[in-house]
Amino acid sequence: MPRFDAVLFDLDGVLADTAHIHFAAWRRLGEELGIHLEPTFEEKLKGVDRMGSLELILAHGGVTRTAEEKRVLADRKNGYYTAAVAEQTPDDLLPGARRVLEEARDAGLKIALASASRNAPPLLEQLGIAPLFDAIADPAAVKAPKPAPDLFLEAARLVGVAPDRCLGIEDSVAGIISIKDAGMVAVGIGDPTVLTRADYVVPTTAQLHIGDFL
Ligand code: BG6
Ligand code: MG
């Protein structure tokens, strides 16, 4: 009997080559506010939702804004991001992404998305992988964003699978914490010295093989 009944995927940096696009949009906004973001700041923003990311950036720059100003700034960043991903096609999937989804499907596993991104549903359509998903957890429908476990628990609930029968795949520190605190097994995509709480780490999606975990 396989160890899992579902695979829960993050999107940005796992299936879609969009993590650097989010960061480029934040850097542009940061420069406009006089806040320079070092390349190392990217790791701190991965998996963190839109307003949470803005708060980290403002705190980093020692800049204060009202709630209304923050909403305008977050919208501006989202405009930069959506303009940059508007032309994405299936060619922009990360190498191995479609194959990994097909491996999960062929193994009879449920497939759900647990992405913090409000832009995830249209991006899945653009990338041509929406039909491979059984469920998409809505980040607006859960109480607490990553690193809280809520979004992964919601994804598991949507596919009707107990957390301990779920494999979560993530490229962010926040996301790995979320998976582990949900009581699931976590596979990190990236650097094992960064994704220290992951149960397994592979360098890229191209090196991820679902069969290795069953
Ligand atoms: C995550 C990204 O997937 O989605 C974060 O790793 C991003 O960088 C978050 O901030 C929220 O995305 P969006 O599209 O709702 O602004
Ligand atoms: Mg990610």
mmCIF file of C-alpha atoms and ligand atoms in Angstrom:
data_model
loop_
_atom_site.group_PDB
_atom_site.id
_atom_site.type_symbol
_atom_site.label_atom_id
_atom_site.label_comp_id
_atom_site.label_asym_id
_atom_site.label_seq_id
_atom_site.Cartn_x
_atom_site.Cartn_y
_atom_site.Cartn_z
ATOM 1 C CA MET A 1 0.000 0.000 0.000
ATOM 2 C CA PRO A 2 1.422 3.440 -0.884
ATOM 3 C CA ARG A 3 2.299 5.790 1.973
ATOM 4 C CA PHE A 4 0.208 8.626 0.569
ATOM 5 C CA ASP A 5 -3.217 9.290 -0.923
ATOM 6 C CA ALA A 6 -2.632 12.904 -1.965
ATOM 7 C CA VAL A 7 0.083 15.249 -3.113
ATOM 8 C CA LEU A 8 -0.354 18.916 -2.207
ATOM 9 C CA PHE A 9 1.635 21.294 -4.366
ATOM 10 C CA ASP A 10 2.832 24.823 -3.888
ATOM 11 C CA LEU A 11 2.875 26.703 -7.206
ATOM 12 C CA ASP A 12 5.435 29.524 -7.377
ATOM 13 C CA GLY A 13 8.924 28.011 -7.488
ATOM 14 C CA VAL A 14 7.643 24.417 -7.547
ATOM 15 C CA LEU A 15 5.584 24.157 -10.744
ATOM 16 C CA ALA A 16 5.767 27.693 -12.137
ATOM 17 C CA ASP A 17 8.971 29.641 -12.736
ATOM 18 C CA THR A 18 7.476 32.692 -11.039
ATOM 19 C CA ALA A 19 9.258 33.037 -7.666
ATOM 20 C CA HIS A 20 11.820 35.412 -9.202
ATOM 21 C CA ILE A 21 9.009 37.401 -10.881
ATOM 22 C CA HIS A 22 7.335 38.027 -7.514
ATOM 23 C CA PHE A 23 10.682 39.192 -6.128
ATOM 24 C CA ALA A 24 11.431 41.437 -9.119
ATOM 25 C CA ALA A 25 8.041 43.123 -8.627
ATOM 26 C CA TRP A 26 8.741 43.667 -4.898
ATOM 27 C CA ARG A 27 12.202 45.033 -5.673
ATOM 28 C CA ARG A 28 10.721 47.518 -8.118
ATOM 29 C CA LEU A 29 8.187 48.668 -5.536
ATOM 30 C CA GLY A 30 10.931 48.782 -2.903
ATOM 31 C CA GLU A 31 13.117 51.040 -5.063
ATOM 32 C CA GLU A 32 10.156 53.391 -5.519
ATOM 33 C CA LEU A 33 9.895 53.609 -1.728
ATOM 34 C CA GLY A 34 13.657 54.033 -1.279
ATOM 35 C CA ILE A 35 13.984 50.520 0.168
ATOM 36 C CA HIS A 36 16.730 48.418 -1.391
ATOM 37 C CA LEU A 37 16.164 44.664 -1.214
ATOM 38 C CA GLU A 38 19.311 42.525 -1.258
ATOM 39 C CA PRO A 39 19.072 39.274 -3.253
ATOM 40 C CA THR A 40 19.100 37.372 0.063
ATOM 41 C CA PHE A 41 15.769 39.002 0.989
ATOM 42 C CA GLU A 42 14.011 36.811 -1.596
ATOM 43 C CA GLU A 43 14.145 33.782 0.701
ATOM 44 C CA LYS A 44 12.310 35.715 3.451
ATOM 45 C CA LEU A 45 9.447 36.571 1.066
ATOM 46 C CA LYS A 46 8.950 33.127 -0.486
ATOM 47 C CA GLY A 47 5.589 31.629 0.418
ATOM 48 C CA VAL A 48 4.599 34.760 2.348
ATOM 49 C CA ASP A 49 1.293 36.283 1.239
ATOM 50 C CA ARG A 50 0.979 39.657 -0.453
ATOM 51 C CA MET A 51 0.282 41.864 2.560
ATOM 52 C CA GLY A 52 2.666 39.902 4.771
ATOM 53 C CA SER A 53 5.428 40.468 2.200
ATOM 54 C CA LEU A 54 4.710 44.204 2.073
ATOM 55 C CA GLU A 55 4.857 44.403 5.876
ATOM 56 C CA LEU A 56 8.284 42.676 5.891
ATOM 57 C CA ILE A 57 9.590 45.082 3.241
ATOM 58 C CA LEU A 58 8.297 48.208 4.996
ATOM 59 C CA ALA A 59 9.761 47.012 8.305
ATOM 60 C CA HIS A 60 13.085 46.293 6.562
ATOM 61 C CA GLY A 61 13.173 49.879 5.277
ATOM 62 C CA GLY A 62 11.879 51.388 8.524
ATOM 63 C CA VAL A 63 8.986 52.864 6.540
ATOM 64 C CA THR A 64 5.482 53.381 7.972
ATOM 65 C CA ARG A 65 2.297 53.590 5.878
ATOM 66 C CA THR A 66 -1.414 53.703 6.699
ATOM 67 C CA ALA A 67 -3.615 50.679 6.020
ATOM 68 C CA GLU A 68 -5.074 52.386 2.942
ATOM 69 C CA GLU A 69 -1.600 53.285 1.604
ATOM 70 C CA LYS A 70 -0.512 49.680 2.119
ATOM 71 C CA ARG A 71 -3.480 48.430 0.129
ATOM 72 C CA VAL A 72 -2.510 50.744 -2.753
ATOM 73 C CA LEU A 73 1.141 49.606 -2.581
ATOM 74 C CA ALA A 74 0.172 45.903 -2.535
ATOM 75 C CA ASP A 75 -2.089 46.500 -5.554
ATOM 76 C CA ARG A 76 0.750 48.256 -7.360
ATOM 77 C CA LYS A 77 3.094 45.317 -6.795
ATOM 78 C CA ASN A 78 0.399 42.954 -7.996
ATOM 79 C CA GLY A 79 0.041 45.044 -11.164
ATOM 80 C CA TYR A 80 3.779 44.662 -11.855
ATOM 81 C CA TYR A 81 3.529 40.920 -11.228
ATOM 82 C CA THR A 82 0.427 40.238 -13.303
ATOM 83 C CA ALA A 83 1.820 42.275 -16.224
ATOM 84 C CA ALA A 84 5.004 40.175 -16.117
ATOM 85 C CA VAL A 85 3.181 36.808 -16.065
ATOM 86 C CA ALA A 86 0.462 37.784 -18.554
ATOM 87 C CA GLU A 87 2.281 36.113 -21.433
ATOM 88 C CA GLN A 88 3.154 32.867 -19.599
ATOM 89 C CA THR A 89 2.329 29.693 -21.514
ATOM 90 C CA PRO A 90 2.898 25.950 -20.889
ATOM 91 C CA ASP A 91 6.493 26.544 -22.067
ATOM 92 C CA ASP A 92 7.053 28.483 -18.842
ATOM 93 C CA LEU A 93 6.366 25.529 -16.552
ATOM 94 C CA LEU A 94 9.443 24.580 -14.541
ATOM 95 C CA PRO A 95 11.205 21.564 -16.092
ATOM 96 C CA GLY A 96 9.611 18.368 -14.805
ATOM 97 C CA ALA A 97 6.450 20.072 -13.499
ATOM 98 C CA ARG A 98 3.961 18.437 -15.859
ATOM 99 C CA ARG A 99 5.704 15.057 -15.570
ATOM 100 C CA VAL A 100 5.525 15.172 -11.732
ATOM 101 C CA LEU A 101 1.798 15.970 -11.843
ATOM 102 C CA GLU A 102 1.239 13.114 -14.285
ATOM 103 C CA GLU A 103 3.241 10.733 -12.073
ATOM 104 C CA ALA A 104 1.003 11.637 -9.131
ATOM 105 C CA ARG A 105 -2.133 11.168 -11.211
ATOM 106 C CA ASP A 106 -0.903 7.852 -12.669
ATOM 107 C CA ALA A 107 -0.146 6.622 -9.117
ATOM 108 C CA GLY A 108 -3.821 7.246 -8.257
ATOM 109 C CA LEU A 109 -3.079 10.095 -5.858
ATOM 110 C CA LYS A 110 -5.331 13.098 -5.380
ATOM 111 C CA ILE A 111 -3.702 16.360 -6.441
ATOM 112 C CA ALA A 112 -4.384 19.700 -4.767
ATOM 113 C CA LEU A 113 -2.884 23.154 -4.874
ATOM 114 C CA ALA A 114 -1.859 24.927 -1.664
ATOM 115 C CA SER A 115 -0.505 28.220 -2.989
ATOM 116 C CA ALA A 116 -0.630 31.516 -1.106
ATOM 117 C CA SER A 117 -1.075 33.292 -4.426
ATOM 118 C CA ARG A 118 -4.385 34.905 -5.297
ATOM 119 C CA ASN A 119 -3.142 34.715 -8.891
ATOM 120 C CA ALA A 120 -2.843 30.917 -8.852
ATOM 121 C CA PRO A 121 -6.131 29.894 -10.573
ATOM 122 C CA PRO A 122 -5.581 31.934 -13.769
ATOM 123 C CA LEU A 123 -1.886 30.995 -13.813
ATOM 124 C CA LEU A 124 -2.757 27.259 -13.692
ATOM 125 C CA GLU A 125 -5.006 27.839 -16.719
ATOM 126 C CA GLN A 126 -2.308 29.725 -18.608
ATOM 127 C CA LEU A 127 0.234 26.985 -17.879
ATOM 128 C CA GLY A 128 -2.219 24.326 -19.102
ATOM 129 C CA ILE A 129 -2.140 22.267 -15.885
ATOM 130 C CA ALA A 130 -5.490 23.241 -14.314
ATOM 131 C CA PRO A 131 -7.215 19.995 -15.462
ATOM 132 C CA LEU A 132 -4.644 17.932 -13.529
ATOM 133 C CA PHE A 133 -5.850 19.307 -10.172
ATOM 134 C CA ASP A 134 -8.646 17.803 -8.079
ATOM 135 C CA ALA A 135 -8.829 20.868 -5.843
ATOM 136 C CA ILE A 136 -7.404 24.339 -5.300
ATOM 137 C CA ALA A 137 -7.275 25.623 -1.743
ATOM 138 C CA ASP A 138 -8.317 29.278 -1.594
ATOM 139 C CA PRO A 139 -5.868 31.314 0.523
ATOM 140 C CA ALA A 140 -8.648 33.840 1.171
ATOM 141 C CA ALA A 141 -10.750 31.092 2.784
ATOM 142 C CA VAL A 142 -8.314 30.196 5.587
ATOM 143 C CA LYS A 143 -7.651 32.036 8.825
ATOM 144 C CA ALA A 144 -3.871 32.207 8.880
ATOM 145 C CA PRO A 145 -1.406 32.335 5.966
ATOM 146 C CA LYS A 146 1.796 30.230 5.669
ATOM 147 C CA PRO A 147 3.761 29.427 7.839
ATOM 148 C CA ALA A 148 0.509 28.447 9.624
ATOM 149 C CA PRO A 149 -0.717 24.973 8.572
ATOM 150 C CA ASP A 150 -4.222 26.184 7.575
ATOM 151 C CA LEU A 151 -3.808 26.256 3.781
ATOM 152 C CA PHE A 152 -2.308 22.751 3.543
ATOM 153 C CA LEU A 153 -5.005 21.429 5.918
ATOM 154 C CA GLU A 154 -7.648 23.053 3.710
ATOM 155 C CA ALA A 155 -6.136 21.425 0.594
ATOM 156 C CA ALA A 156 -6.213 18.019 2.337
ATOM 157 C CA ARG A 157 -9.810 18.584 3.425
ATOM 158 C CA LEU A 158 -10.864 19.455 -0.121
ATOM 159 C CA VAL A 159 -9.566 16.137 -1.462
ATOM 160 C CA GLY A 160 -10.839 14.201 1.573
ATOM 161 C CA VAL A 161 -7.450 12.868 2.662
ATOM 162 C CA ALA A 162 -6.101 12.746 6.234
ATOM 163 C CA PRO A 163 -3.028 14.946 6.777
ATOM 164 C CA ASP A 164 -0.754 12.000 7.585
ATOM 165 C CA ARG A 165 -1.585 10.533 4.148
ATOM 166 C CA CYS A 166 -0.502 13.748 2.363
ATOM 167 C CA LEU A 167 2.825 14.603 0.777
ATOM 168 C CA GLY A 168 3.456 18.361 0.550
ATOM 169 C CA ILE A 169 5.846 19.908 -1.963
ATOM 170 C CA GLU A 170 7.273 23.389 -1.303
ATOM 171 C CA ASP A 171 10.205 25.643 -2.168
ATOM 172 C CA SER A 172 9.830 28.053 0.768
ATOM 173 C CA VAL A 173 10.810 27.925 4.415
ATOM 174 C CA ALA A 174 7.346 29.244 5.363
ATOM 175 C CA GLY A 175 5.679 26.531 3.278
ATOM 176 C CA ILE A 176 7.752 23.686 4.721
ATOM 177 C CA ILE A 177 6.837 24.830 8.248
ATOM 178 C CA SER A 178 3.206 24.914 7.142
ATOM 179 C CA ILE A 179 3.357 21.320 5.833
ATOM 180 C CA LYS A 180 5.140 19.972 8.905
ATOM 181 C CA ASP A 181 2.806 21.737 11.350
ATOM 182 C CA ALA A 182 -0.102 20.238 9.392
ATOM 183 C CA GLY A 183 1.270 16.794 10.270
ATOM 184 C CA MET A 184 2.283 15.942 6.699
ATOM 185 C CA VAL A 185 5.481 14.731 5.045
ATOM 186 C CA ALA A 186 7.379 17.603 3.401
ATOM 187 C CA VAL A 187 9.493 17.555 0.287
ATOM 188 C CA GLY A 188 11.553 20.697 -0.235
ATOM 189 C CA ILE A 189 12.646 21.965 -3.617
ATOM 190 C CA GLY A 190 15.908 23.815 -3.162
ATOM 191 C CA ASP A 191 18.746 23.912 -0.675
ATOM 192 C CA PRO A 192 18.697 21.498 2.320
ATOM 193 C CA THR A 193 20.664 23.992 4.437
ATOM 194 C CA VAL A 194 17.768 26.467 3.961
ATOM 195 C CA LEU A 195 14.788 24.066 4.012
ATOM 196 C CA THR A 196 15.945 22.470 7.238
ATOM 197 C CA ARG A 197 12.545 21.171 8.426
ATOM 198 C CA ALA A 198 11.831 19.274 5.193
ATOM 199 C CA ASP A 199 11.803 15.470 5.400
ATOM 200 C CA TYR A 200 13.434 15.255 1.966
ATOM 201 C CA VAL A 201 14.985 17.904 -0.288
ATOM 202 C CA VAL A 202 15.646 17.752 -4.025
ATOM 203 C CA PRO A 203 17.478 20.580 -5.808
ATOM 204 C CA THR A 204 14.887 21.207 -8.536
ATOM 205 C CA THR A 205 11.487 19.963 -9.695
ATOM 206 C CA ALA A 206 13.280 18.186 -12.540
ATOM 207 C CA GLN A 207 14.850 15.881 -9.926
ATOM 208 C CA LEU A 208 11.546 15.196 -8.159
ATOM 209 C CA HIS A 209 10.034 11.746 -8.787
ATOM 210 C CA ILE A 210 6.799 10.970 -6.972
ATOM 211 C CA GLY A 211 7.527 7.233 -7.099
ATOM 212 C CA ASP A 212 10.549 7.781 -4.815
ATOM 213 C CA PHE A 213 8.187 8.676 -1.960
ATOM 214 C CA LEU A 214 5.520 5.996 -2.345
HETATM 215 C C1 BG6 B 1 3.473 32.773 -3.030
HETATM 216 C C2 BG6 B 1 4.782 33.418 -3.381
HETATM 217 O O1 BG6 B 1 3.306 31.616 -3.780
HETATM 218 O O2 BG6 B 1 2.389 33.657 -3.286
HETATM 219 C C3 BG6 B 1 4.926 34.758 -2.679
HETATM 220 O O3 BG6 B 1 5.845 32.566 -2.989
HETATM 221 C C4 BG6 B 1 3.708 35.628 -2.952
HETATM 222 O O4 BG6 B 1 6.103 35.394 -3.139
HETATM 223 C C5 BG6 B 1 2.447 34.868 -2.543
HETATM 224 O O5 BG6 B 1 3.777 36.838 -2.202
HETATM 225 C C6 BG6 B 1 1.157 35.668 -2.769
HETATM 226 O O6 BG6 B 1 0.989 35.905 -4.133
HETATM 227 P P1 BG6 B 1 -0.089 36.870 -4.776
HETATM 228 O O7 BG6 B 1 -0.061 36.444 -6.227
HETATM 229 O O8 BG6 B 1 -1.395 36.604 -4.129
HETATM 230 O O9 BG6 B 1 0.380 38.270 -4.552
HETATM 231 MG MG MG B 2 6.690 28.714 -3.594
#
